[in-house]
Amino acid sequence: MNLDIYNNLKRGVESTYINLNPIQRGGVLTAEARKAVLEFADGYSVCDYCFESRVDLVQKPPVRNLSADIAEFLNMDDVRFTAGCRHAKWAAMHMVTEPGDTIVLDSLAHYTSYLAAEANQLKVVEVPHNGYPEFTIDPQMYAEKFEEVERKTGSLPALALLTHVDYRYGNVADAAAVGKICKEYGVPFLLNTAYSSGIMPIDGKKLGVDFLCASGHKSWAASAPMGILATTFEWSQQVFEKSTIRGDWSGRGFTKKEVALFGCSPVFGAPVMSLMASFPAVVKRVKHWNEEVENARYLASQLERIEGFHQMGVKPTEHTLVAFETFPFYEVSATTKRRGYFLYHELKKRKITGVHPGMSKNFKLNTYGLSREQVEYVADAFIDIAREHGIKVGAST
Amino acid sequence: MTYAEMTKRFRHFFRLPLTPIAVKLNSDETANITSPMRYCEMVRKSAAYGTTFTATIDDISCASAELALGFTEPSYGEVYPRIKPANIDKITVAPLDKCEFEPDAVVVIGNASKLMLLAATLAKVKGNMIESKFKGEFAVCGECTAIPVMENTVNLSLLCSGARMFSDYRNDEIVFGFPLDSFIELTESLKEESITKALCGCLMDDLPTRVVDSILALGFTKGTDHFLGRFKNEIIRLYIPKDEKGKSTSVTLHIPVKFKDTNAAEKALDMTADLFENTLIYRRRDNWIDVVLLIELHESINRAAMRGEKFEAIINRGIEVMLDNVAKFKRKVAQ
């Protein structure tokens, strides 16, 4: 065992670089959160003044207030913190479905949506997307799938899950339309907002959501692992059901502990405190969503000046996560020593990181939180790389 | 690779609860058996508890093992399988991960489903069938030790009644014996095959390899959800749509054409209505028009792709149609 490898741990990504990593932009900590993380880095450090046996009820630091404020911010009734969005999905499924039930989900869903279903022994029925090049989900297909499930199983699905913004193309699904269909059919509606809440305005009631899952480390400027499960009063008791188990010999019981959260939300230190410290900034930043989208559209328009570059998904993009086809870069990669890694290195030279090493045929970027100057710099960098490798670049429109 | 590393890799790959056993004939170790035991019992105890046993003929309580392991010559007739000549005076049985000698044979105990996987992997490595000789007698000593040593071949045994009755082998256990080189060759070849090269570790479609290969052979490369290729001066995208039931019986070819702005794209779209035959579909997306050709295969993509030249001809014809029409379209809208 070589223990030296655990010394002087460094991330290897310079803080001065522009990071375009699609999963990292919304999770960049605020300065306040960075301070809070250090302050509350020790395990169970949030529990100094725990008088209620549950982290979500701790009043100093104000975790209890944070739960209520986040519920208000999302226009939901009740909130708990979870070990990531995936845990929130698992918990909601676990508490409102039975093994063997069927759920309907969009075919662009994150793999953890499928795995959460699998872990709960649920069957999944997918709502198809419309294919290349847009890959959009038609809300009406949810109704069709509900009826198909009812025809095949004799009952409606136990749950419908929609990925609000898909991780592959950054398309913003029409959650309100799906919510409306779910209400009409009486199917509980779970919205995965990993790429939306915390960076864009979300109103759970308007969207007709029963369960809203969020990712603190993806979109709320929080440290990992941090998730949020928000629900309505209608479901709150069922989802956050208290323990009823008793020790057969000792008679012990744990009646304040919530089953799906292993008693007490598993975020006892840095994650929940980073979420708390960033929350004021998050409340403000969602008001600037349109500017963020404008930046992404600008980058897409600039990259599409490069011959053969083409933005996939809905156009113009409605989100800061954007997927591009970049076939000419792939052709270049065949002629360079670094092969597919040439783009990664060319960008690194220009102090840009986040495009996955080895990707040149197609890749995703996220511009969230970058200033216009930074976005312009990124656009210029791509155009420079294209020109340097003999790829035509059209005029700026 | 050390024996400890080999053991770890082997057990992990085949999910074996018991450790492979190293067997050394005429070892230099000191005998350590307190009361006589069967050889097969030593092997299983060693595999289960990690004990090392070194035995002389006096420590072996089974006459069959004495013969099979070459401690004694048969008094009359021939016995098969056995170590010949019978010049063995000591034998050591040790867990492979702890052994500090070079084994003559390696014995692997497992249930049928795990050793089936082992057999399948071994057959791939060897490139042929696994031939085994067994008769339900002289199992661990003869079939899994003597045969690998004397014939330099891997052998499978269904065990014998002695092993099952007296030596604690479970009803579902069977045993493989390996010459050392075969064991090393197999272990070094073990790789956890990744089902996908995708960065996210997910399979993004269920296209069979042969379908992908047939499309790649046409000059395309595979993206995440579709294929791309340069033909003449156009990049053509090939996508395999699915119907609501998940069936794929068509292919679409796409060339997105860019315009200065949305208005220009809108005007160009208006022109397409009365310019061209209905072979192609024109769809506006912002300041782009996607030119799409739908190729109906009238059978599943899996079957169509197996038709070799016929499939190639269909797609190549589609590519020609795309190139011709997009060239015309660009000329027309540029006027």
XYZ file of C-alpha atoms in Angstrom:
732
model
C 0.000 0.000 0.000
C 1.516 3.311 -1.061
C 0.044 5.951 1.232
C 2.092 8.746 -0.317
C -0.368 9.024 -3.184
C -2.865 10.478 -0.707
C -0.631 13.403 0.198
C -0.875 16.906 -1.268
C -4.063 16.175 -3.157
C -4.606 18.593 -6.026
C -7.526 18.814 -8.402
C -5.288 19.538 -11.387
C -7.754 22.024 -12.827
C -6.557 25.555 -12.447
C -9.063 27.942 -10.947
C -7.944 30.512 -13.508
C -9.127 28.290 -16.382
C -12.518 28.640 -18.004
C -14.338 25.416 -17.240
C -17.046 24.377 -19.722
C -17.789 20.988 -18.153
C -21.537 20.422 -18.583
C -21.981 18.923 -15.121
C -19.840 21.432 -13.260
C -20.964 24.939 -14.196
C -23.957 25.188 -11.866
C -22.055 23.653 -8.991
C -19.271 26.211 -8.790
C -19.265 27.408 -5.181
C -19.826 30.989 -4.216
C -17.140 32.640 -2.082
C -19.515 32.370 0.893
C -19.949 28.656 0.323
C -16.206 28.133 0.109
C -15.847 29.707 3.556
C -18.725 27.672 4.959
C -17.228 24.436 3.642
C -14.038 25.046 5.607
C -15.977 26.049 8.692
C -18.155 22.956 8.549
C -15.742 20.485 6.962
C -15.714 18.103 9.931
C -18.126 15.188 9.898
C -21.383 15.854 11.763
C -20.286 19.457 12.206
C -23.843 20.668 11.658
C -24.987 18.694 14.665
C -23.478 20.760 17.502
C -26.903 22.070 18.493
C -29.102 19.219 17.371
C -32.076 19.013 19.751
C -34.524 17.319 17.413
C -32.552 14.255 16.243
C -32.815 15.286 12.610
C -30.512 17.494 10.601
C -33.368 19.185 8.744
C -34.697 20.415 12.097
C -31.420 21.937 13.303
C -31.864 25.659 13.993
C -28.243 26.641 14.529
C -26.972 26.762 11.801
C -30.412 27.528 10.290
C -31.013 24.288 8.392
C -34.660 24.315 9.416
C -35.113 27.759 7.890
C -33.288 26.659 4.781
C -35.707 23.748 4.258
C -38.662 26.106 4.523
C -37.067 28.776 2.347
C -36.128 26.312 -0.373
C -39.682 24.966 -0.334
C -40.945 28.528 -0.788
C -38.338 29.243 -3.473
C -39.473 26.204 -5.472
C -43.137 26.828 -4.622
C -43.452 23.421 -3.024
C -44.672 22.584 0.498
C -42.018 20.470 2.115
C -38.329 19.833 1.520
C -35.672 17.387 2.672
C -32.013 17.176 1.835
C -30.691 14.018 0.236
C -27.408 12.507 -0.854
C -27.813 13.777 -4.398
C -30.684 14.046 -6.830
C -30.487 10.305 -7.494
C -31.204 9.592 -3.830
C -34.156 11.973 -3.967
C -35.557 10.084 -6.964
C -34.983 6.760 -5.273
C -36.671 7.975 -2.067
C -39.747 9.327 -3.850
C -40.117 6.133 -5.872
C -39.538 3.972 -2.823
C -42.257 5.649 -0.784
C -45.008 5.928 -3.402
C -44.638 2.758 -5.446
C -44.659 -0.971 -4.814
C -42.201 -3.477 -6.303
C -43.533 -4.624 -9.661
C -45.257 -1.314 -10.399
C -44.659 0.440 -13.702
C -43.433 3.994 -14.075
C -43.342 6.099 -17.228
C -40.265 8.185 -17.924
C -38.793 10.140 -20.809
C -36.258 8.373 -23.008
C -33.725 11.138 -22.343
C -33.759 10.501 -18.602
C -30.522 10.352 -16.654
C -29.249 6.856 -15.987
C -29.924 7.316 -12.265
C -33.635 7.590 -13.004
C -33.503 4.115 -14.494
C -31.329 2.816 -11.664
C -33.597 4.324 -9.006
C -36.469 2.447 -10.640
C -34.418 -0.731 -10.832
C -33.414 -0.451 -7.163
C -37.119 -0.183 -6.317
C -37.981 -3.173 -8.522
C -40.087 -1.072 -10.865
C -40.711 -1.603 -14.557
C -40.038 1.350 -16.838
C -41.930 2.403 -19.926
C -40.226 5.091 -21.971
C -41.732 8.061 -23.719
C -39.882 8.179 -27.056
C -38.063 11.313 -28.201
C -38.455 12.586 -31.740
C -34.959 11.615 -32.861
C -32.220 13.445 -34.717
C -31.543 16.370 -34.709
C -33.874 17.777 -32.031
C -34.435 14.926 -29.591
C -37.478 16.493 -27.998
C -40.178 14.916 -25.869
C -43.804 15.409 -26.838
C -45.790 15.797 -23.568
C -48.846 14.248 -25.213
C -46.922 10.984 -25.465
C -47.195 10.703 -21.684
C -50.961 10.331 -22.020
C -50.501 7.696 -24.697
C -48.035 5.780 -22.551
C -50.326 6.009 -19.486
C -53.089 4.403 -21.510
C -50.747 1.805 -22.935
C -49.650 0.854 -19.406
C -53.250 0.683 -18.256
C -54.151 -1.551 -21.212
C -51.268 -3.887 -20.509
C -51.274 -4.001 -16.713
C -54.810 -3.094 -15.754
C -53.756 0.001 -13.864
C -52.216 3.370 -14.547
C -48.499 3.816 -13.916
C -47.494 4.344 -10.300
C -45.445 7.405 -11.202
C -44.438 9.577 -14.133
C -40.938 10.988 -14.291
C -39.841 13.807 -16.543
C -36.320 15.085 -16.958
C -36.858 18.820 -17.036
C -33.630 19.518 -18.892
C -31.961 16.521 -20.454
C -28.250 16.050 -19.913
C -27.498 15.185 -23.534
C -28.921 18.058 -25.556
C -29.977 20.597 -22.957
C -33.574 20.607 -24.204
C -36.070 22.096 -21.772
C -39.078 19.798 -21.668
C -42.592 21.183 -21.300
C -43.022 20.185 -17.664
C -46.275 22.121 -17.242
C -47.892 20.159 -20.068
C -46.768 16.854 -18.581
C -47.914 18.023 -15.139
C -51.353 18.780 -16.565
C -51.619 15.342 -18.160
C -50.530 13.710 -14.903
C -53.245 15.614 -13.013
C -55.859 14.557 -15.569
C -54.925 10.896 -15.211
C -54.191 11.017 -11.493
C -50.617 9.806 -11.930
C -48.082 11.262 -9.445
C -45.531 13.433 -11.223
C -41.822 13.485 -10.392
C -39.766 16.195 -12.056
C -36.007 15.816 -12.206
C -34.667 19.374 -12.095
C -30.964 18.500 -11.848
C -30.189 20.971 -14.648
C -32.885 23.525 -13.952
C -33.717 24.385 -10.340
C -30.979 26.523 -8.847
C -30.082 28.083 -12.174
C -33.440 28.922 -13.734
C -36.783 29.901 -12.146
C -38.886 26.911 -11.144
C -42.424 27.011 -9.807
C -43.431 23.533 -8.718
C -47.106 24.357 -8.308
C -47.325 25.935 -11.756
C -45.717 22.878 -13.245
C -48.130 20.564 -11.434
C -45.304 18.674 -9.769
C -45.824 16.212 -6.934
C -42.152 15.496 -6.341
C -39.336 17.756 -7.373
C -35.788 16.429 -7.236
C -32.825 18.746 -7.446
C -29.068 18.467 -7.481
C -27.230 20.819 -5.152
C -23.830 20.039 -6.608
C -25.011 20.323 -10.182
C -27.098 23.466 -10.063
C -27.199 25.067 -6.589
C -23.538 26.020 -6.116
C -23.138 23.375 -3.426
C -20.547 20.743 -2.593
C -21.293 17.140 -3.428
C -23.175 15.097 -2.448
C -26.168 17.337 -2.118
C -29.686 16.729 -3.321
C -33.111 18.125 -2.596
C -36.433 16.332 -2.497
C -39.394 18.698 -2.473
C -42.997 17.607 -2.340
C -46.508 18.822 -1.576
C -48.586 18.512 1.588
C -50.584 15.837 -0.211
C -47.550 13.565 -0.362
C -45.382 14.840 2.431
C -46.458 12.359 5.078
C -46.171 9.393 2.758
C -42.783 10.324 1.320
C -41.302 11.391 4.624
C -42.949 8.599 6.549
C -41.647 8.097 10.070
C -40.178 4.854 11.280
C -42.515 2.363 12.947
C -40.061 -0.463 13.514
C -39.554 -1.753 17.062
C -36.849 -3.957 18.444
C -38.529 -7.248 19.279
C -36.419 -7.778 22.401
C -35.416 -4.276 23.456
C -38.608 -2.506 22.444
C -36.576 0.294 20.883
C -38.318 2.593 18.392
C -37.232 5.536 16.212
C -40.449 7.373 15.629
C -38.965 10.700 14.634
C -36.697 9.216 11.998
C -37.780 9.282 8.360
C -37.395 5.933 6.651
C -36.451 6.953 3.115
C -33.766 9.302 4.428
C -32.213 6.699 6.747
C -33.607 8.618 9.676
C -31.803 11.857 9.191
C -30.826 13.403 5.848
C -27.314 12.143 5.112
C -25.773 15.602 4.636
C -24.345 16.532 7.988
C -21.595 18.968 7.187
C -20.029 20.612 4.190
C -22.724 19.749 1.607
C -25.720 21.259 3.393
C -23.713 24.236 4.632
C -22.400 25.021 1.167
C -25.979 24.860 -0.130
C -27.048 27.209 2.653
C -24.242 29.680 2.087
C -24.892 29.803 -1.663
C -28.666 30.017 -1.336
C -28.950 33.836 -1.285
C -26.876 33.991 -4.475
C -28.947 31.224 -6.039
C -32.189 33.098 -5.312
C -30.738 36.110 -7.127
C -29.092 34.317 -9.994
C -32.175 32.554 -11.329
C -33.545 35.989 -12.231
C -30.761 36.314 -14.793
C -31.555 33.115 -16.625
C -32.404 34.852 -19.884
C -28.971 36.465 -19.994
C -27.403 33.078 -19.423
C -29.334 31.600 -22.347
C -28.324 34.546 -24.515
C -24.680 33.738 -23.800
C -25.186 30.130 -24.819
C -26.962 31.183 -28.002
C -24.152 33.549 -28.808
C -21.604 30.751 -28.390
C -23.683 28.421 -30.573
C -23.954 31.047 -33.312
C -20.192 31.621 -33.206
C -19.294 27.946 -33.248
C -21.664 27.394 -36.147
C -19.541 29.771 -38.181
C -17.064 26.913 -38.339
C -17.733 24.755 -41.405
C -19.474 21.536 -40.402
C -20.285 22.627 -36.851
C -23.884 22.234 -35.946
C -25.799 22.590 -32.702
C -28.031 19.641 -31.941
C -31.219 19.801 -29.893
C -33.782 22.587 -29.906
C -32.676 25.695 -31.808
C -32.128 28.341 -30.700
C -31.039 26.659 -27.515
C -33.172 27.258 -24.437
C -30.474 26.230 -22.000
C -26.797 26.793 -21.292
C -25.934 23.129 -21.832
C -25.436 22.816 -25.562
C -24.457 19.833 -27.709
C -22.515 20.273 -30.932
C -21.557 18.111 -33.863
C -17.969 18.956 -34.725
C -17.120 16.498 -37.480
C -14.299 18.611 -38.998
C -12.443 18.389 -35.661
C -12.806 14.636 -35.873
C -11.264 14.741 -39.345
C -8.398 16.843 -37.984
C -7.873 14.426 -35.113
C -7.038 11.677 -37.605
C -4.109 13.730 -38.864
C -2.593 14.834 -35.553
C -0.227 13.061 -33.202
C -2.606 13.459 -30.307
C -5.511 11.903 -32.224
C -8.838 12.598 -30.510
C -7.073 14.363 -27.658
C -5.859 17.201 -29.857
C -8.888 19.355 -29.105
C -8.524 18.890 -25.371
C -4.887 19.982 -25.564
C -5.580 22.894 -27.921
C -8.200 24.185 -25.490
C -5.943 23.601 -22.501
C -3.253 25.692 -24.167
C -5.835 28.458 -24.238
C -6.735 27.859 -20.584
C -10.096 26.300 -21.369
C -11.084 23.028 -19.790
C -14.185 20.859 -19.493
C -14.451 19.356 -22.974
C -13.988 15.682 -22.324
C -10.531 14.452 -23.363
C -10.784 12.366 -26.513
C -14.016 13.908 -27.753
C -13.850 15.549 -31.157
C -16.814 14.202 -33.142
C -19.434 15.721 -30.899
C -19.349 17.221 -27.437
C -21.335 19.200 -24.914
C -20.523 22.514 -23.286
C -22.142 24.494 -20.539
C -21.739 28.259 -20.421
C -23.669 28.813 -17.210
C -22.179 31.505 -14.996
C -19.600 32.653 -17.542
C -19.428 36.342 -18.338
C -20.011 37.493 -21.912
C -16.280 38.231 -22.185
C -15.446 34.673 -21.193
C -17.964 33.272 -23.678
C -16.470 35.450 -26.410
C -13.019 34.202 -25.455
C -14.213 30.600 -25.717
C -15.817 31.248 -29.106
C -12.622 32.876 -30.386
C -10.583 29.949 -29.104
C -12.642 27.434 -31.068
C -12.509 29.585 -34.163
C -8.719 29.933 -33.796
C -8.309 26.178 -33.446
C -10.467 25.636 -36.533
C -8.478 28.139 -38.602
C -5.152 26.757 -37.426
C -6.192 23.372 -38.734
C -7.446 24.604 -42.055
C -11.174 24.469 -41.332
C -13.191 27.218 -43.002
C -14.802 29.812 -40.764
C -17.706 31.882 -42.052
C -18.284 35.545 -41.451
C -19.834 36.735 -38.227
C -23.535 37.508 -38.692
C 2.157 -11.073 -12.198
C 2.710 -12.643 -8.769
C 0.719 -15.676 -7.664
C -1.143 -13.433 -5.227
C -2.125 -11.056 -8.044
C -3.145 -13.979 -10.243
C -5.292 -15.397 -7.478
C -7.004 -12.067 -6.916
C -7.731 -11.551 -10.594
C -8.908 -15.131 -11.087
C -11.192 -15.213 -8.067
C -12.624 -11.812 -8.830
C -13.343 -12.644 -12.454
C -14.975 -15.996 -11.760
C -16.467 -14.886 -8.417
C -14.997 -17.909 -6.640
C -15.467 -18.297 -2.904
C -12.548 -20.758 -2.690
C -8.919 -20.023 -3.496
C -7.184 -21.846 -6.351
C -4.765 -24.412 -4.930
C -1.116 -24.821 -5.846
C 0.191 -28.380 -5.836
C 3.915 -29.145 -5.674
C 5.241 -32.674 -6.151
C 8.442 -33.587 -4.320
C 8.414 -30.303 -2.467
C 11.144 -29.052 -0.152
C 8.683 -28.207 2.611
C 8.596 -30.012 5.931
C 5.732 -32.455 6.412
C 3.143 -30.950 8.774
C 0.194 -33.358 8.860
C -0.775 -34.280 12.416
C -3.000 -37.216 11.497
C -3.493 -38.918 8.103
C -5.827 -37.151 5.647
C -7.171 -37.654 2.182
C -5.418 -35.604 -0.497
C -8.722 -34.214 -1.740
C -9.516 -33.151 1.827
C -6.217 -31.241 2.031
C -7.074 -29.498 -1.232
C -10.501 -28.355 -0.088
C -9.373 -27.332 3.393
C -6.533 -25.384 1.877
C -8.939 -23.680 -0.553
C -11.423 -22.839 2.191
C -9.183 -22.007 5.160
C -5.895 -21.014 3.562
C -3.935 -23.814 5.266
C -0.792 -25.233 3.692
C -0.320 -28.992 3.922
C 2.831 -30.980 3.210
C 2.342 -34.743 3.261
C 4.415 -37.883 2.859
C 2.965 -41.248 1.899
C 2.334 -41.969 5.594
C 0.134 -38.880 5.870
C -2.176 -39.873 3.011
C -5.182 -41.899 4.163
C -6.484 -42.834 0.709
C -4.966 -45.664 -1.315
C -6.236 -44.234 -4.594
C -4.400 -40.964 -3.949
C -1.171 -42.811 -3.104
C -1.292 -44.368 -6.549
C -2.573 -41.389 -8.470
C -0.060 -38.971 -6.958
C 2.904 -41.248 -7.639
C 3.785 -42.279 -4.104
C 3.595 -45.986 -5.058
C 3.548 -48.085 -8.209
C 0.495 -50.287 -8.708
C 1.057 -53.864 -7.453
C -0.586 -55.394 -10.514
C -2.017 -54.031 -13.766
C -2.072 -50.372 -14.670
C -3.875 -47.551 -13.014
C -4.990 -44.465 -14.886
C -4.570 -41.623 -14.288
C -1.398 -41.521 -12.190
C 1.941 -39.733 -11.861
C 4.667 -41.826 -13.457
C 7.261 -42.885 -12.474
C 6.136 -43.243 -8.852
C 9.027 -41.351 -7.309
C 7.136 -38.837 -5.221
C 8.040 -38.644 -1.552
C 6.350 -35.450 -0.481
C 3.547 -33.284 -1.792
C 2.591 -29.732 -0.801
C -0.847 -28.270 -1.181
C -1.125 -24.505 -0.607
C -3.416 -21.605 -1.454
C -1.981 -20.179 -4.670
C -1.848 -16.650 -3.268
C 0.401 -17.796 -0.440
C 2.615 -20.235 -2.299
C 6.336 -19.530 -2.506
C 7.205 -22.359 -4.877
C 6.462 -23.001 -8.519
C 3.435 -25.290 -8.590
C 3.189 -28.329 -10.851
C -0.579 -28.040 -10.970
C -3.317 -25.658 -9.925
C -6.658 -27.011 -8.729
C -9.792 -24.877 -8.882
C -12.984 -25.745 -7.004
C -16.277 -24.119 -7.879
C -19.922 -24.734 -8.630
C -21.098 -25.708 -12.093
C -22.247 -22.247 -13.169
C -18.958 -20.608 -12.217
C -16.840 -23.307 -13.803
C -19.034 -23.117 -16.905
C -17.915 -19.503 -17.263
C -14.357 -20.661 -16.658
C -14.742 -23.278 -19.410
C -16.173 -20.719 -21.831
C -13.310 -18.327 -21.133
C -10.740 -21.098 -21.426
C -12.224 -22.215 -24.753
C -11.879 -18.651 -26.075
C -8.255 -18.500 -24.951
C -7.377 -21.928 -26.355
C -9.522 -21.492 -29.426
C -11.004 -24.971 -29.195
C -13.228 -27.273 -27.162
C -12.332 -28.288 -23.619
C -11.780 -32.014 -23.686
C -11.952 -33.725 -20.321
C -11.529 -37.235 -19.030
C -13.408 -38.225 -15.937
C -15.024 -41.336 -14.519
C -16.098 -40.391 -11.010
C -13.028 -42.026 -9.420
C -9.499 -40.792 -8.628
C -10.948 -37.323 -9.037
C -8.892 -34.603 -7.327
C -5.755 -36.726 -7.140
C -5.932 -38.317 -10.589
C -8.231 -36.318 -12.845
C -7.260 -32.880 -11.509
C -3.625 -33.406 -10.520
C -2.103 -36.397 -12.343
C -3.642 -35.619 -15.760
C -2.623 -31.924 -15.768
C 0.916 -32.862 -14.667
C 1.447 -35.903 -16.918
C -0.438 -34.751 -20.020
C 0.038 -31.011 -19.690
C -3.659 -30.435 -20.212
C -6.522 -28.846 -18.335
C -8.979 -31.399 -17.007
C -12.440 -31.185 -15.487
C -13.686 -33.625 -12.869
C -17.166 -34.271 -11.500
C -15.394 -35.528 -8.361
C -15.681 -38.972 -6.818
C -17.709 -40.442 -3.973
C -14.679 -40.325 -1.651
C -14.287 -36.608 -2.131
C -17.978 -35.931 -1.669
C -18.398 -38.319 1.267
C -15.236 -37.762 3.289
C -13.677 -34.488 2.185
C -16.450 -31.944 2.556
C -17.014 -31.172 -1.149
C -20.482 -29.718 -1.646
C -23.038 -31.394 -3.906
C -22.816 -28.548 -6.420
C -19.023 -28.408 -6.559
C -16.864 -29.669 -9.392
C -13.140 -29.243 -9.956
C -10.762 -28.132 -12.697
C -7.097 -29.104 -12.697
C -4.576 -26.989 -14.596
C -0.948 -27.351 -15.547
C 0.684 -24.133 -14.280
C 1.260 -22.627 -17.726
C -2.375 -23.057 -18.744
C -3.529 -21.414 -15.530
C -1.187 -18.465 -16.068
C -2.220 -18.123 -19.706
C -5.891 -18.095 -18.754
C -5.437 -15.672 -15.857
C -3.373 -13.232 -17.870
C -6.082 -13.154 -20.520
C -8.830 -12.240 -18.076
C -10.218 -8.794 -18.695
C -13.454 -7.354 -17.444
C -14.910 -6.607 -20.857
C -16.566 -3.244 -20.866
C -19.898 -3.457 -22.662
C -19.438 0.049 -23.954
C -16.783 2.578 -24.722
C -19.160 5.445 -23.997
C -17.762 8.015 -21.608
C -20.799 7.811 -19.377
C -20.503 4.033 -19.235
C -23.984 3.661 -20.664
C -25.205 1.878 -23.756
C -26.906 4.587 -25.763
C -28.698 2.295 -28.202
C -29.385 -1.349 -28.878
C -27.958 -1.514 -32.375
C -26.276 -4.862 -32.959
C -22.579 -4.721 -33.824
C -23.203 -5.986 -37.329
C -25.559 -3.081 -38.052
C -23.014 -0.584 -36.764
C -20.266 -2.304 -38.769
C -22.311 -2.200 -41.987
C -22.867 1.525 -41.554
C -19.230 2.185 -40.706
C -18.267 0.269 -43.849
C -20.191 2.833 -45.887
C -17.834 5.583 -44.736
C -19.644 6.825 -41.644
C -18.322 7.166 -38.127
C -20.480 6.722 -35.043
C -21.488 9.659 -32.860
C -23.503 9.245 -29.685
C -26.938 8.907 -31.229
C -26.230 8.913 -34.937
C -23.577 8.421 -37.590
C -21.657 11.078 -39.488
C -19.584 10.944 -42.636
C -18.188 13.245 -45.288
C -19.323 12.479 -48.805
C -17.936 14.756 -51.498
C -18.074 18.107 -49.753
C -21.043 17.465 -47.493
C -21.215 15.983 -44.008
C -24.123 13.571 -44.046
C -25.744 12.383 -40.839
C -27.374 8.979 -40.727
C -29.938 8.289 -38.046
C -31.932 5.156 -37.333
C -35.373 6.198 -36.084
C -37.564 3.947 -33.996
C -41.306 3.736 -34.112
C -43.397 3.898 -30.948
C -42.912 0.189 -30.378
C -39.162 0.547 -30.614
C -38.856 -1.013 -34.082
C -36.423 0.376 -36.636
C -37.385 -0.212 -40.247
C -35.987 2.923 -41.813
C -32.945 5.144 -41.994
C -32.886 8.911 -42.300
C -30.115 10.913 -43.928
C -29.690 14.537 -42.922
C -27.807 17.561 -44.179
C -28.414 20.742 -42.194
C -28.061 23.852 -44.345
C -27.245 27.116 -42.620
C -28.713 30.511 -43.514
C -27.809 34.044 -42.526
C -30.785 34.332 -40.203
C -34.231 32.930 -39.472
C -35.915 35.043 -42.152
C -33.579 33.812 -44.848
C -34.190 30.223 -43.742
C -37.952 30.845 -43.791
C -37.791 32.195 -47.366
C -35.715 29.244 -48.490
C -38.219 26.902 -46.925
C -41.038 28.534 -48.901
C -39.126 27.870 -52.105
C -38.791 24.166 -51.424
C -42.535 23.602 -51.655
C -42.743 24.058 -55.424
C -39.161 23.377 -56.411
C -38.576 19.745 -55.758
C -40.258 16.421 -55.910
C -41.381 15.084 -52.555
C -38.400 12.812 -52.056
C -36.931 14.994 -49.383
C -38.274 16.681 -46.289
C -37.228 20.237 -45.483
C -37.577 21.408 -41.867
C -36.564 24.750 -40.463
C -34.741 24.982 -37.134
C -33.949 28.590 -36.323
C -31.597 29.760 -39.119
C -30.996 26.222 -40.410
C -32.952 23.981 -42.714
C -32.586 20.274 -42.140
C -32.786 18.449 -45.410
C -33.931 14.931 -44.655
C -34.264 11.807 -46.760
C -36.306 8.973 -45.313
C -35.240 5.567 -46.598
C -37.839 2.883 -45.912
C -36.213 -0.519 -45.575
C -39.467 -2.521 -45.379
C -37.822 -4.809 -42.867
C -35.941 -4.390 -39.606
C -32.597 -2.622 -39.744
C -31.024 -5.770 -38.269
C -32.134 -7.854 -41.245
C -31.538 -5.128 -43.812
C -27.962 -4.621 -42.666
C -27.294 -8.330 -43.195
C -28.036 -7.995 -46.888
C -24.544 -6.728 -47.618
C -24.356 -5.225 -51.076
C -28.091 -4.648 -51.292
C -28.018 -2.579 -48.091
C -24.941 -0.691 -49.269
C -26.663 0.064 -52.571
C -29.785 1.415 -50.832
C -27.820 3.746 -48.570
C -25.379 4.813 -51.280
C -28.303 5.643 -53.556
C -29.766 7.709 -50.722
C -26.465 9.524 -50.325
C -26.439 10.350 -54.050
C -30.016 11.636 -53.890
C -29.100 13.790 -50.881
C -26.014 15.243 -52.523
C -27.829 16.030 -55.787
C -30.813 17.606 -54.124
C -28.860 19.605 -51.564
C -26.619 20.949 -54.333
C -29.720 22.001 -56.313
C -31.296 23.466 -53.184
C -28.214 25.496 -52.353
C -27.937 26.762 -55.941
C -31.594 27.758 -55.971
C -31.691 29.524 -52.628
C -28.430 31.309 -53.344
C -29.971 32.982 -56.402
